[in-house]
JSON list of C-alpha atoms in Angstrom, two decimals:
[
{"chain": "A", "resi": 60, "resn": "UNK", "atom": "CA", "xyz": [110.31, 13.61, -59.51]},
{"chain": "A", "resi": 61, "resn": "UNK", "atom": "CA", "xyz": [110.83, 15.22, -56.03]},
{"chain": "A", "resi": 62, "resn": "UNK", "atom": "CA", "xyz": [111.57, 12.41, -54.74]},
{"chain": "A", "resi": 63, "resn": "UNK", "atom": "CA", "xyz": [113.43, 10.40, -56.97]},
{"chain": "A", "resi": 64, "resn": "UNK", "atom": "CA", "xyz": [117.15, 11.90, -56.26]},
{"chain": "A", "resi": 65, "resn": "UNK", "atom": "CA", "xyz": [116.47, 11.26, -52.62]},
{"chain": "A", "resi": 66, "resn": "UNK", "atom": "CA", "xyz": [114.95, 7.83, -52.55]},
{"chain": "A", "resi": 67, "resn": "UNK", "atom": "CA", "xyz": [118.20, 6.99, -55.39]},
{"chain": "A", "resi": 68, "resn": "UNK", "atom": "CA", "xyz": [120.99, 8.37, -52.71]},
{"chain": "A", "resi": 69, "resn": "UNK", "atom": "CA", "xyz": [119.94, 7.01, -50.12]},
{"chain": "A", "resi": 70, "resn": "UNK", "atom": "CA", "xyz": [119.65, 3.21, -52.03]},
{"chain": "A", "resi": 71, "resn": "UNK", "atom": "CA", "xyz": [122.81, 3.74, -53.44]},
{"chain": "A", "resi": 72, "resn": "UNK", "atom": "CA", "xyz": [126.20, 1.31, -52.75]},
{"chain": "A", "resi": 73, "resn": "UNK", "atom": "CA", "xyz": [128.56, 4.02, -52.44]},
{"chain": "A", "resi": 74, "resn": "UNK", "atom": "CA", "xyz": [126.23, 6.65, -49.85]},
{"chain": "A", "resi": 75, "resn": "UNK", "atom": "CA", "xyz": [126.02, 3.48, -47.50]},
{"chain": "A", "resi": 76, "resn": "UNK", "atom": "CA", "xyz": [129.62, 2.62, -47.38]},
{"chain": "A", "resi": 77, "resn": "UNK", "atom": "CA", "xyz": [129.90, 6.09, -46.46]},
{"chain": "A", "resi": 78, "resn": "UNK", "atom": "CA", "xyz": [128.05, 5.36, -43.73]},
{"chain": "A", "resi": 79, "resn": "UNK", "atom": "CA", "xyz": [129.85, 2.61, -42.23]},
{"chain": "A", "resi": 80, "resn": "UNK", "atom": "CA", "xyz": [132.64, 4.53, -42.37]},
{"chain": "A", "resi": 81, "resn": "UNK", "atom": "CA", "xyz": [130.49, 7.49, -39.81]},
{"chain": "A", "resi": 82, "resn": "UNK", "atom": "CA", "xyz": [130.83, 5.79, -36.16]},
{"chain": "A", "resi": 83, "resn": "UNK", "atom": "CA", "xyz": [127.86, 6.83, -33.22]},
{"chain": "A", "resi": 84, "resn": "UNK", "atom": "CA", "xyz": [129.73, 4.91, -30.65]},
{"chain": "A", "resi": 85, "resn": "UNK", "atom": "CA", "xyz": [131.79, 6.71, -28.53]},
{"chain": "A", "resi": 86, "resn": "UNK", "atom": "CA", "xyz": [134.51, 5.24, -25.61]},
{"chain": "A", "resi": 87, "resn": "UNK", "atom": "CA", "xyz": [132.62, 3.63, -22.77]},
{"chain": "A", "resi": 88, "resn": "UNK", "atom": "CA", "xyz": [135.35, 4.36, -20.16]},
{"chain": "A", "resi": 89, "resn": "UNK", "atom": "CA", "xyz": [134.50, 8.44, -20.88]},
{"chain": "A", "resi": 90, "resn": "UNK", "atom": "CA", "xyz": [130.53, 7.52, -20.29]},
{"chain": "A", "resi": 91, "resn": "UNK", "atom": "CA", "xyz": [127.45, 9.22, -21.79]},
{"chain": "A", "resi": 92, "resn": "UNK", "atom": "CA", "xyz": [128.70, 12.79, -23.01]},
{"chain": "A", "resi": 93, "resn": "UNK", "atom": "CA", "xyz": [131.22, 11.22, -25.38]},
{"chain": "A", "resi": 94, "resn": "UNK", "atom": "CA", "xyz": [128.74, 9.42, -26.79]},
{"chain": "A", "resi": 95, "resn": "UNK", "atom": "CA", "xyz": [126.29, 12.27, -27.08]},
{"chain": "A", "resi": 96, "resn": "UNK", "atom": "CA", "xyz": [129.18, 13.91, -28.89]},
{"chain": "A", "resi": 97, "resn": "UNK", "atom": "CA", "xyz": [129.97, 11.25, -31.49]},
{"chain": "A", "resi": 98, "resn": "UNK", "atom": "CA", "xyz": [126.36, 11.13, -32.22]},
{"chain": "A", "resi": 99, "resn": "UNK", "atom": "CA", "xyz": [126.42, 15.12, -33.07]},
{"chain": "A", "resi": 100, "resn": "UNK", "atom": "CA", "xyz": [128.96, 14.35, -35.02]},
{"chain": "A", "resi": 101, "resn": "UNK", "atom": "CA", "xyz": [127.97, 11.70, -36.71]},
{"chain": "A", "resi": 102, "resn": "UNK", "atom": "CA", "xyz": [124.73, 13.66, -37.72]},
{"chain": "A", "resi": 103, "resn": "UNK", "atom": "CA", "xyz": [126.99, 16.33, -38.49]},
{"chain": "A", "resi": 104, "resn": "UNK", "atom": "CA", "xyz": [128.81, 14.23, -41.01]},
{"chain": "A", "resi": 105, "resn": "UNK", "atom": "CA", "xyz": [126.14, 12.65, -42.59]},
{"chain": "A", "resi": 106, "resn": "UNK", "atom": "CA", "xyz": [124.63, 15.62, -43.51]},
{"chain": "A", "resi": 107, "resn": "UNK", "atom": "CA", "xyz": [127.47, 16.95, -45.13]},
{"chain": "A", "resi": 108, "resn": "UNK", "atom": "CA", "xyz": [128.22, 13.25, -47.10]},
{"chain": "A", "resi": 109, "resn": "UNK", "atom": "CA", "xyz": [124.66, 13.35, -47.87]},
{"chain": "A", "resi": 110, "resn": "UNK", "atom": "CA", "xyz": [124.81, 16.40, -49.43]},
{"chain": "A", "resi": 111, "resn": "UNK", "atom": "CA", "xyz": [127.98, 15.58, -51.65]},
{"chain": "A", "resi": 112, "resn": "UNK", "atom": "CA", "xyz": [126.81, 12.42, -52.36]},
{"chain": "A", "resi": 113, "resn": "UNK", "atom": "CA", "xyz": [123.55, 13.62, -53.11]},
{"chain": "A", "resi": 114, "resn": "UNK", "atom": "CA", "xyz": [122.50, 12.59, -56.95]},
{"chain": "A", "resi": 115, "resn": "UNK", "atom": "CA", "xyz": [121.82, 15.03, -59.30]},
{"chain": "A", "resi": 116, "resn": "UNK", "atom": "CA", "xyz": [123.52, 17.60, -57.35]},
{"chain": "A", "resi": 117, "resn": "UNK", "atom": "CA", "xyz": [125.33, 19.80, -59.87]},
{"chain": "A", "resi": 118, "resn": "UNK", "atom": "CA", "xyz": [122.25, 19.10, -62.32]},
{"chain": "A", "resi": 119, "resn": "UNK", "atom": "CA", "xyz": [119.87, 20.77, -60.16]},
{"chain": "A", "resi": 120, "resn": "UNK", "atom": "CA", "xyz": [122.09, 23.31, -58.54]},
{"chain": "A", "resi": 121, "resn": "UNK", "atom": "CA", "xyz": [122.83, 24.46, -62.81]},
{"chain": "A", "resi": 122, "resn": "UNK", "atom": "CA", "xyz": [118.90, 24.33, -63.14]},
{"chain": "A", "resi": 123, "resn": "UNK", "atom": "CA", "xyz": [118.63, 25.80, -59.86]},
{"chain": "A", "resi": 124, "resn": "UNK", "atom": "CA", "xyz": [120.27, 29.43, -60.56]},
{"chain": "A", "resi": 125, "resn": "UNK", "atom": "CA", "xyz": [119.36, 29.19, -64.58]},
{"chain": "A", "resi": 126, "resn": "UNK", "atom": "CA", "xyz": [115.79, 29.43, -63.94]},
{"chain": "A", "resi": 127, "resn": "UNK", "atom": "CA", "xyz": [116.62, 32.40, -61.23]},
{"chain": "A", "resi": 128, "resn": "UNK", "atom": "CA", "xyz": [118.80, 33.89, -63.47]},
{"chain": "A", "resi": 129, "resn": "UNK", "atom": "CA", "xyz": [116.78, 33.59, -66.65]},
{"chain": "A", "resi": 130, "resn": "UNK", "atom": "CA", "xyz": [113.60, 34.14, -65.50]},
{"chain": "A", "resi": 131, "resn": "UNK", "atom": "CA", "xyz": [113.46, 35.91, -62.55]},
{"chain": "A", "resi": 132, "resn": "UNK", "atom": "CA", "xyz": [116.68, 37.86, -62.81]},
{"chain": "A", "resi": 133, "resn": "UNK", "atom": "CA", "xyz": [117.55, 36.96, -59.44]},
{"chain": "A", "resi": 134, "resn": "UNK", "atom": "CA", "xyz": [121.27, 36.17, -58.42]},
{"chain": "A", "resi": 135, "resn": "UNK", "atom": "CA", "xyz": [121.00, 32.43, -57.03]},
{"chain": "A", "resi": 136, "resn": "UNK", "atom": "CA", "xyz": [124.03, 34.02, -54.16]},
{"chain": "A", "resi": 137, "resn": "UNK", "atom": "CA", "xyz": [124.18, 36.21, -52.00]},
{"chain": "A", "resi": 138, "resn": "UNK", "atom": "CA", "xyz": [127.69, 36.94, -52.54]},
{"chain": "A", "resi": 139, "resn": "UNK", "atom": "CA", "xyz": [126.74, 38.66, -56.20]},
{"chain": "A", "resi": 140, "resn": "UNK", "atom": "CA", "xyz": [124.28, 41.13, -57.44]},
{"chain": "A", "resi": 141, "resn": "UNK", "atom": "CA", "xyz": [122.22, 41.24, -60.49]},
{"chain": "A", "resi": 142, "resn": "UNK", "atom": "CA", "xyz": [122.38, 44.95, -61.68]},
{"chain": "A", "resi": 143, "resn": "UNK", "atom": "CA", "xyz": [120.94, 46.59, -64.36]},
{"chain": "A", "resi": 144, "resn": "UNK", "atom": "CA", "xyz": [122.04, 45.37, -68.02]},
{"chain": "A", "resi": 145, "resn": "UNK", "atom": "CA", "xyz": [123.16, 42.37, -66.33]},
{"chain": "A", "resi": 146, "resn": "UNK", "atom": "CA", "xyz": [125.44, 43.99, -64.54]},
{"chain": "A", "resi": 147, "resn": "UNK", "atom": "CA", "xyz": [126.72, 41.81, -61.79]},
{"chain": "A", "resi": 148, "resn": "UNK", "atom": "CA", "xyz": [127.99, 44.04, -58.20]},
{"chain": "A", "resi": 149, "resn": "UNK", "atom": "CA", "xyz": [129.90, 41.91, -55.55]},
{"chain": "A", "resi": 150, "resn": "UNK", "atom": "CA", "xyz": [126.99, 41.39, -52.85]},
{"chain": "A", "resi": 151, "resn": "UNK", "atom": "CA", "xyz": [128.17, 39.53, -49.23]},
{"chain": "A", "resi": 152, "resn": "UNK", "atom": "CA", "xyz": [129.48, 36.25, -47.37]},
{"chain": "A", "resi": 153, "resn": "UNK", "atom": "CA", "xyz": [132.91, 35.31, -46.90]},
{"chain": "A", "resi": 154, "resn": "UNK", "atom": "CA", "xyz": [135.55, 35.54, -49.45]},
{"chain": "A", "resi": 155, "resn": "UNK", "atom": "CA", "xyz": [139.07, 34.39, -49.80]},
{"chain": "A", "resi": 156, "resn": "UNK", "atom": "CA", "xyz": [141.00, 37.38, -48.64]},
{"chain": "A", "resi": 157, "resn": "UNK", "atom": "CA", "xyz": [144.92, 36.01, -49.08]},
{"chain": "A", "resi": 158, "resn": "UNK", "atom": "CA", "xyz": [146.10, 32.54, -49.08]},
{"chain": "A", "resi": 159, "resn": "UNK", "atom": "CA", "xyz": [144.26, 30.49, -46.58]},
{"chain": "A", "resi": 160, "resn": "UNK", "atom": "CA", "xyz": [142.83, 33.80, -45.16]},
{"chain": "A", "resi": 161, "resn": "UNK", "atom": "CA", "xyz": [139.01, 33.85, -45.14]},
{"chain": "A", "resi": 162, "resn": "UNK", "atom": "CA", "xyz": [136.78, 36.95, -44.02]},
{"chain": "A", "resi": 163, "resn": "UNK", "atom": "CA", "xyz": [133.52, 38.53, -44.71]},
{"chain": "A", "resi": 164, "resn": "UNK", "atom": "CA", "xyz": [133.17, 40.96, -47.10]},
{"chain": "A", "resi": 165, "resn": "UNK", "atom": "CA", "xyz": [129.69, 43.00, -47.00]},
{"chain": "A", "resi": 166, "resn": "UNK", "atom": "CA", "xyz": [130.28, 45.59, -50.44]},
{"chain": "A", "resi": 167, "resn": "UNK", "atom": "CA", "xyz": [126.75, 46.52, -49.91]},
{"chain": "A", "resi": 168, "resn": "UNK", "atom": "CA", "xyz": [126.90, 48.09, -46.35]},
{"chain": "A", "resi": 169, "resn": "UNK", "atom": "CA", "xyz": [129.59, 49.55, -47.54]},
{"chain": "A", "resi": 170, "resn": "UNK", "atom": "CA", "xyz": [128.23, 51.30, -50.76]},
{"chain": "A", "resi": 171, "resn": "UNK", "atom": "CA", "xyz": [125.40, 52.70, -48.47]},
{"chain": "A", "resi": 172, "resn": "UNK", "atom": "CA", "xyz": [127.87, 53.80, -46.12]},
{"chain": "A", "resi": 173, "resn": "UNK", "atom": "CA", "xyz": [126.54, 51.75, -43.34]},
{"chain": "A", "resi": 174, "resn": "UNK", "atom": "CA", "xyz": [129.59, 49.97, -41.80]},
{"chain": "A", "resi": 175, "resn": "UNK", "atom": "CA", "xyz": [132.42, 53.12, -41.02]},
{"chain": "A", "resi": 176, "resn": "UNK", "atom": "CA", "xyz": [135.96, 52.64, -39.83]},
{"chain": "A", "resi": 177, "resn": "UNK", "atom": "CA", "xyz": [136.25, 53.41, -36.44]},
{"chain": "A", "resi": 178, "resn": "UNK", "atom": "CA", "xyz": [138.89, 56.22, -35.48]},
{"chain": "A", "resi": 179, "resn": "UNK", "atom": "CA", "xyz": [141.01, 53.31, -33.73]},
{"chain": "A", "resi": 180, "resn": "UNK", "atom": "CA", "xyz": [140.96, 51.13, -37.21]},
{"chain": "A", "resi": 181, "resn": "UNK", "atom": "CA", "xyz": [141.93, 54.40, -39.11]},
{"chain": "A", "resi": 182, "resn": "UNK", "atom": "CA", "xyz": [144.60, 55.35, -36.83]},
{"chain": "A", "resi": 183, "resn": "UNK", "atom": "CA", "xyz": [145.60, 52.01, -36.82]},
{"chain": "A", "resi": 184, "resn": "UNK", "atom": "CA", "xyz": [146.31, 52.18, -40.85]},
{"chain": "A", "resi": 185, "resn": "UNK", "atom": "CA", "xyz": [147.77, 55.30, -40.35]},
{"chain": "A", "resi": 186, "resn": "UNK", "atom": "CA", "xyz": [150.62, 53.80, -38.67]},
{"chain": "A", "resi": 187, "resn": "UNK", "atom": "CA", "xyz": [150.87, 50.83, -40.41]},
{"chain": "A", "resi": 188, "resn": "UNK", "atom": "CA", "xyz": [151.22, 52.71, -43.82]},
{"chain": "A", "resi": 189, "resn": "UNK", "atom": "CA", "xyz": [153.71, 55.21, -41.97]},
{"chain": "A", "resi": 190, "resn": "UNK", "atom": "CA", "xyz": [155.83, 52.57, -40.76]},
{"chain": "A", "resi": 191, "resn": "UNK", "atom": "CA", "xyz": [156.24, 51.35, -44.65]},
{"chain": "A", "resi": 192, "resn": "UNK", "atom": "CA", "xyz": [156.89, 54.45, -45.44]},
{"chain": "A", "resi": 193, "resn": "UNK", "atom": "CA", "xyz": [159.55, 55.45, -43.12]},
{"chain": "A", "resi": 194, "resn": "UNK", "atom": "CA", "xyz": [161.08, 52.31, -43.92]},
{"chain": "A", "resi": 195, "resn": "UNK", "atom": "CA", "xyz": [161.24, 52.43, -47.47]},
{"chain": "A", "resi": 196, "resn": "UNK", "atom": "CA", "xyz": [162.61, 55.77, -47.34]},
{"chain": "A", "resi": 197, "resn": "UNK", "atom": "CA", "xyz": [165.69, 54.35, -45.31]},
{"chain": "A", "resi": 198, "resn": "UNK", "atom": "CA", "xyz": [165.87, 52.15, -48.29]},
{"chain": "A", "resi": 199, "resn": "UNK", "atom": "CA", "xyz": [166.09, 54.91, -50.96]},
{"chain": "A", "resi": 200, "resn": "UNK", "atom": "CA", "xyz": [162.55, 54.25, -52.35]},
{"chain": "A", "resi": 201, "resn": "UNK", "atom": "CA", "xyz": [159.80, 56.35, -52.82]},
{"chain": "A", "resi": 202, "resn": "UNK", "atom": "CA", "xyz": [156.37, 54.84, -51.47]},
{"chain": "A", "resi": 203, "resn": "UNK", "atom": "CA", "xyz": [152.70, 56.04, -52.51]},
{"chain": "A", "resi": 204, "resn": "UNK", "atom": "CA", "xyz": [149.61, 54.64, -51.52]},
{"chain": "A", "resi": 205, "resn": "UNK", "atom": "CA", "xyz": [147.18, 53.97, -54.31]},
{"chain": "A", "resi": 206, "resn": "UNK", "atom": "CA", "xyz": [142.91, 53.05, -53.43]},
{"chain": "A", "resi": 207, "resn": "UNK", "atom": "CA", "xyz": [141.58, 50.88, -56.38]},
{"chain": "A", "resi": 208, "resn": "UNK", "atom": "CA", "xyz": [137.65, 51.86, -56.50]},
{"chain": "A", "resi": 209, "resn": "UNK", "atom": "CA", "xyz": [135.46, 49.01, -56.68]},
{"chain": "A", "resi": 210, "resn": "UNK", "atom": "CA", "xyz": [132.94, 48.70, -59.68]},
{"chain": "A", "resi": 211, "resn": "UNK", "atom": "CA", "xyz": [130.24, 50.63, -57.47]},
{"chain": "A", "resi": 212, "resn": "UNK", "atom": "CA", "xyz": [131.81, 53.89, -57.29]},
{"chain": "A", "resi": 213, "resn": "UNK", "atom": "CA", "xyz": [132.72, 53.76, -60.89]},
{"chain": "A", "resi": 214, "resn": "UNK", "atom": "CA", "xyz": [128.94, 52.80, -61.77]},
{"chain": "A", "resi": 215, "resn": "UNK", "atom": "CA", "xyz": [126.64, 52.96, -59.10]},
{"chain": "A", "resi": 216, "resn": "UNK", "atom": "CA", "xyz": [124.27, 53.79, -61.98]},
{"chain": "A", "resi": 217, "resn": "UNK", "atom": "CA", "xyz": [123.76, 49.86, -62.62]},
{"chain": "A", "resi": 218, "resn": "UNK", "atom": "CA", "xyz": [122.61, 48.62, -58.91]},
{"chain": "A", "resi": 219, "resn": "UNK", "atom": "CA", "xyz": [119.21, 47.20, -58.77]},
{"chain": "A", "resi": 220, "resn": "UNK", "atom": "CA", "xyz": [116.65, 50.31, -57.79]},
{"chain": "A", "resi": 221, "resn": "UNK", "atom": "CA", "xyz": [115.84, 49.03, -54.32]},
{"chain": "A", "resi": 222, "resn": "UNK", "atom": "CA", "xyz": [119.67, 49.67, -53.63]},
{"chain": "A", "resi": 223, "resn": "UNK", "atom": "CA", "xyz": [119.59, 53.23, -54.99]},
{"chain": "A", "resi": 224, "resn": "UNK", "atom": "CA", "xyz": [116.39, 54.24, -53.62]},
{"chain": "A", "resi": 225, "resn": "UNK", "atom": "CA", "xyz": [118.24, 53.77, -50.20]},
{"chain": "A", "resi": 226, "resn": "UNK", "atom": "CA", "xyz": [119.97, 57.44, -49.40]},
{"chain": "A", "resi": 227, "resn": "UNK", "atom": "CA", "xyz": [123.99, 56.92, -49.07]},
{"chain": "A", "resi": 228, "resn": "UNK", "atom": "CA", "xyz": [126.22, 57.80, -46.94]},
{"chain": "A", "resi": 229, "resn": "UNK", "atom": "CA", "xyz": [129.15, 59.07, -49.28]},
{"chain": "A", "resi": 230, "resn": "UNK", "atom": "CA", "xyz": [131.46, 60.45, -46.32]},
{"chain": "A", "resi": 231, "resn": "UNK", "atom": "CA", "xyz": [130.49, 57.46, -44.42]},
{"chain": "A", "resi": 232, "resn": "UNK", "atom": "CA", "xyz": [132.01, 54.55, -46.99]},
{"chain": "A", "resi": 233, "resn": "UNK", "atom": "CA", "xyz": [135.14, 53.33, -45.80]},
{"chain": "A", "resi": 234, "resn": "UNK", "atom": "CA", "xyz": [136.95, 54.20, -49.11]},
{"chain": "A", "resi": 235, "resn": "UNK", "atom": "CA", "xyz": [136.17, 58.13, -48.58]},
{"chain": "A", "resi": 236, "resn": "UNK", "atom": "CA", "xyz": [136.82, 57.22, -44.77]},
{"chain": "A", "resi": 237, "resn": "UNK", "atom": "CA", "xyz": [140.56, 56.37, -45.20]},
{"chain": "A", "resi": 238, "resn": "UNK", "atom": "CA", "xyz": [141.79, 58.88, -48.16]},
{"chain": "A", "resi": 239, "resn": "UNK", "atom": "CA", "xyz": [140.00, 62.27, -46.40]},
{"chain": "A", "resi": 240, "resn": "UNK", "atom": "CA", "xyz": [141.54, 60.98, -42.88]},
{"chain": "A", "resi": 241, "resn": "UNK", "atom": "CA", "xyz": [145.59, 60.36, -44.65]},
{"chain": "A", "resi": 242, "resn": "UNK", "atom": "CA", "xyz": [145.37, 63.59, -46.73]},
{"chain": "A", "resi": 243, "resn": "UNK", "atom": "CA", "xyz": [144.22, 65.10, -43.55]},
{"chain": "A", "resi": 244, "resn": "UNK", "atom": "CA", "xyz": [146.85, 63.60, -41.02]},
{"chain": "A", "resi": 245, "resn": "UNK", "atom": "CA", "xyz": [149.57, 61.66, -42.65]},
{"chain": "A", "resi": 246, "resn": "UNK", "atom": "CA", "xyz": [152.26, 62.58, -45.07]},
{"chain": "A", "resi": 247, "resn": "UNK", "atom": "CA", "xyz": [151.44, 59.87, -46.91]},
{"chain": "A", "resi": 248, "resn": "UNK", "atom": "CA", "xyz": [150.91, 60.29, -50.31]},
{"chain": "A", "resi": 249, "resn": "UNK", "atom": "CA", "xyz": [148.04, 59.28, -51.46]},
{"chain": "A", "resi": 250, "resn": "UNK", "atom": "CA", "xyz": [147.07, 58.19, -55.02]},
{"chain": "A", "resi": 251, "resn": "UNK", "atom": "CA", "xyz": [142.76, 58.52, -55.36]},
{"chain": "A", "resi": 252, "resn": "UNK", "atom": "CA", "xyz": [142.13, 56.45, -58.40]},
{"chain": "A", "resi": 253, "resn": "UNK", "atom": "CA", "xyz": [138.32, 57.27, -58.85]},
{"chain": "A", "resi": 254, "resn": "UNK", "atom": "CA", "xyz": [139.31, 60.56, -60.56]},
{"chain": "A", "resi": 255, "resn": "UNK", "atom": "CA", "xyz": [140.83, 58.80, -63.70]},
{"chain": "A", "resi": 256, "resn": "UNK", "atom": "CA", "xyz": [138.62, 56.43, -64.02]},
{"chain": "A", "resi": 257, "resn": "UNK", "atom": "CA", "xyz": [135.41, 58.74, -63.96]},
{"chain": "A", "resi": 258, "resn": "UNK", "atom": "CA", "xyz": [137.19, 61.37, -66.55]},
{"chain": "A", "resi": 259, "resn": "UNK", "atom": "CA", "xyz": [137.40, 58.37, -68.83]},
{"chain": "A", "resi": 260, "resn": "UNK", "atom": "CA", "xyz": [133.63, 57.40, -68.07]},
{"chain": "A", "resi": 261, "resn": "UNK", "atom": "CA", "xyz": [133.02, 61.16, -68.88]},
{"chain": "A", "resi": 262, "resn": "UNK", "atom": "CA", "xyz": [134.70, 60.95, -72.27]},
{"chain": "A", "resi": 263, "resn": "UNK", "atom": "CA", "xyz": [132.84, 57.99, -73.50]},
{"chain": "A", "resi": 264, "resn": "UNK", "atom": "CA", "xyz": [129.98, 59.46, -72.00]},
{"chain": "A", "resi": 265, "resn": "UNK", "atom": "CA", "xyz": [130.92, 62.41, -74.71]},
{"chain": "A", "resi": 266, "resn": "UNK", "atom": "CA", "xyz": [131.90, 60.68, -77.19]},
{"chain": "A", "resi": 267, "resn": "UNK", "atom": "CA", "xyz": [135.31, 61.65, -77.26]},
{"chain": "A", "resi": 268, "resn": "UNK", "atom": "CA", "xyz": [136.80, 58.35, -76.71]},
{"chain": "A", "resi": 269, "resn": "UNK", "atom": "CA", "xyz": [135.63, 55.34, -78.37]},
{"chain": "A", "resi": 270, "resn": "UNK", "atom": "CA", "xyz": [133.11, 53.45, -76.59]},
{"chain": "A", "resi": 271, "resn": "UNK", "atom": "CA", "xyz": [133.55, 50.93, -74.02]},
{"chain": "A", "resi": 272, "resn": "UNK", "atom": "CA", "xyz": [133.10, 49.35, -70.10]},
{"chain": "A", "resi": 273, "resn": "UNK", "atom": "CA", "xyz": [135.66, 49.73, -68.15]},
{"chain": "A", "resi": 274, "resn": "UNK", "atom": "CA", "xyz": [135.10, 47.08, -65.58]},
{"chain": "A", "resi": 275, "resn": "UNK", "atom": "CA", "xyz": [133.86, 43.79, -66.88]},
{"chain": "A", "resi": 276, "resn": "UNK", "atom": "CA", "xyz": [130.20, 43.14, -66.93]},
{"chain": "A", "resi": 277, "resn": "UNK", "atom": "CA", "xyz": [130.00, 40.34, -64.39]},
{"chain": "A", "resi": 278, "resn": "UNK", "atom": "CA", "xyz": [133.48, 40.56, -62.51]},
{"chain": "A", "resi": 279, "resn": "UNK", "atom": "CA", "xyz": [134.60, 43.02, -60.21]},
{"chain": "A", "resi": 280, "resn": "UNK", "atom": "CA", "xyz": [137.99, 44.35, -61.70]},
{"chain": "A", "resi": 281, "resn": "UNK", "atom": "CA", "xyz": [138.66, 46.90, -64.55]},
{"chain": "A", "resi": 282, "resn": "UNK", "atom": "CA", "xyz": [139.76, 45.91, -67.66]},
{"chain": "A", "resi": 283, "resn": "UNK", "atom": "CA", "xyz": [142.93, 45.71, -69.68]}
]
């Protein structure tokens, strides 16, 4: 069974024309180190055909995180979290940030308060937001800054107990970070959304508003 995706790739008509098209040979007028080259990246390529080409791929990689997820209860990526309830938190890796922008996100270190601006990256978005705001105001429009609170600050309640039973660093997290430092030292002003959203978690909590999430159970953002 193991073996039977492998031995079926790597017999298959389409996988070796593939390979025919992956050349070892470098130019002999450049001499050895070209050729040691081509033959990293041919390696380099036929890993990465092999493992599109690979058959049975999508099968086993749906079996593959159903059998974490359903029995174990264990998120088959890093980049998501298996909370409480099924409650899914965004976990780490890189992440399309804006168009063809990519960066790493880490929503854990942050929760625990483990990776702080620096006072250069908070000055630094002190003048970038004044800058908009002097600008604007040229304009005739008004600007405010508004932080959207991720799911963890809203229900921190729901992460897996070996994340809780870490102590946090509240004045640490980057989101505390960069409202206490603009309320502090900019004119800015400065919109904390947390507040409404936990008095509405309060009220349901009470009872006096009818019952309800308000982010969605396995994506990050609130709901309507």
């Amino acid at each position: 069974i193991i073996f039977t995706p492998v031995f079926k790739t790597a017999t298959s008509l389409n996988f070796l024309n593939g390979l025919k098209k992956l050349s070892i040979y470098g130019n002999e007028d450049q001499g050895v180190t070209t050729t040691q080259k081509s033959i990293k990246q041919f390696l380099k390529g036929l890993e990465e055909y092999y493992s599109q080409s690979y058959f049975f791929r999508k099968e086993l990689l749906h079996y593959n995180a159903s059998i974490k997820l359903g029995l174990f209860h264990y998120s088959p990526t890093k980049k998501a979290i298996i909370g409480k309830g099924g409650m899914f938190f965004e976990g780490h890796g890189l992440r399309q940030i804006e168009e063809d922008e990519i960066g790493y996100i880490d929503t854990i270190s942050d929760y625990l308060g483990l990776s702080p601006f620096t006072d250069q990256e908070l000055e630094q978005w002190q003048i970038v937001l004044e800058e908009r705001y002097y600008w604007l105001k040229e304009q005739g429009i008004s600007f405010i800054f508004a932080m959207a609170p991720d799911k963890s600050q809203i229900y921190p309640e729901y992460y897996p107990d070996k994340i809780n039973s870490i102590k946090v660093s509240q004045e640490s997290r980057r989101y505390d970070q960069l409202v206490n430092y603009l309320k502090g030292k900019s004119i800015i002003p400065v919109v904390d959304l947390r507040k409404a959203l936990l008095d509405v978690k309060e009220k349901i909590a009470a009872g006096a508003v009818p019952n309800h999430m308000l982010f969605y159970r396995t994506d990050g953002h609130w709901n309507a």
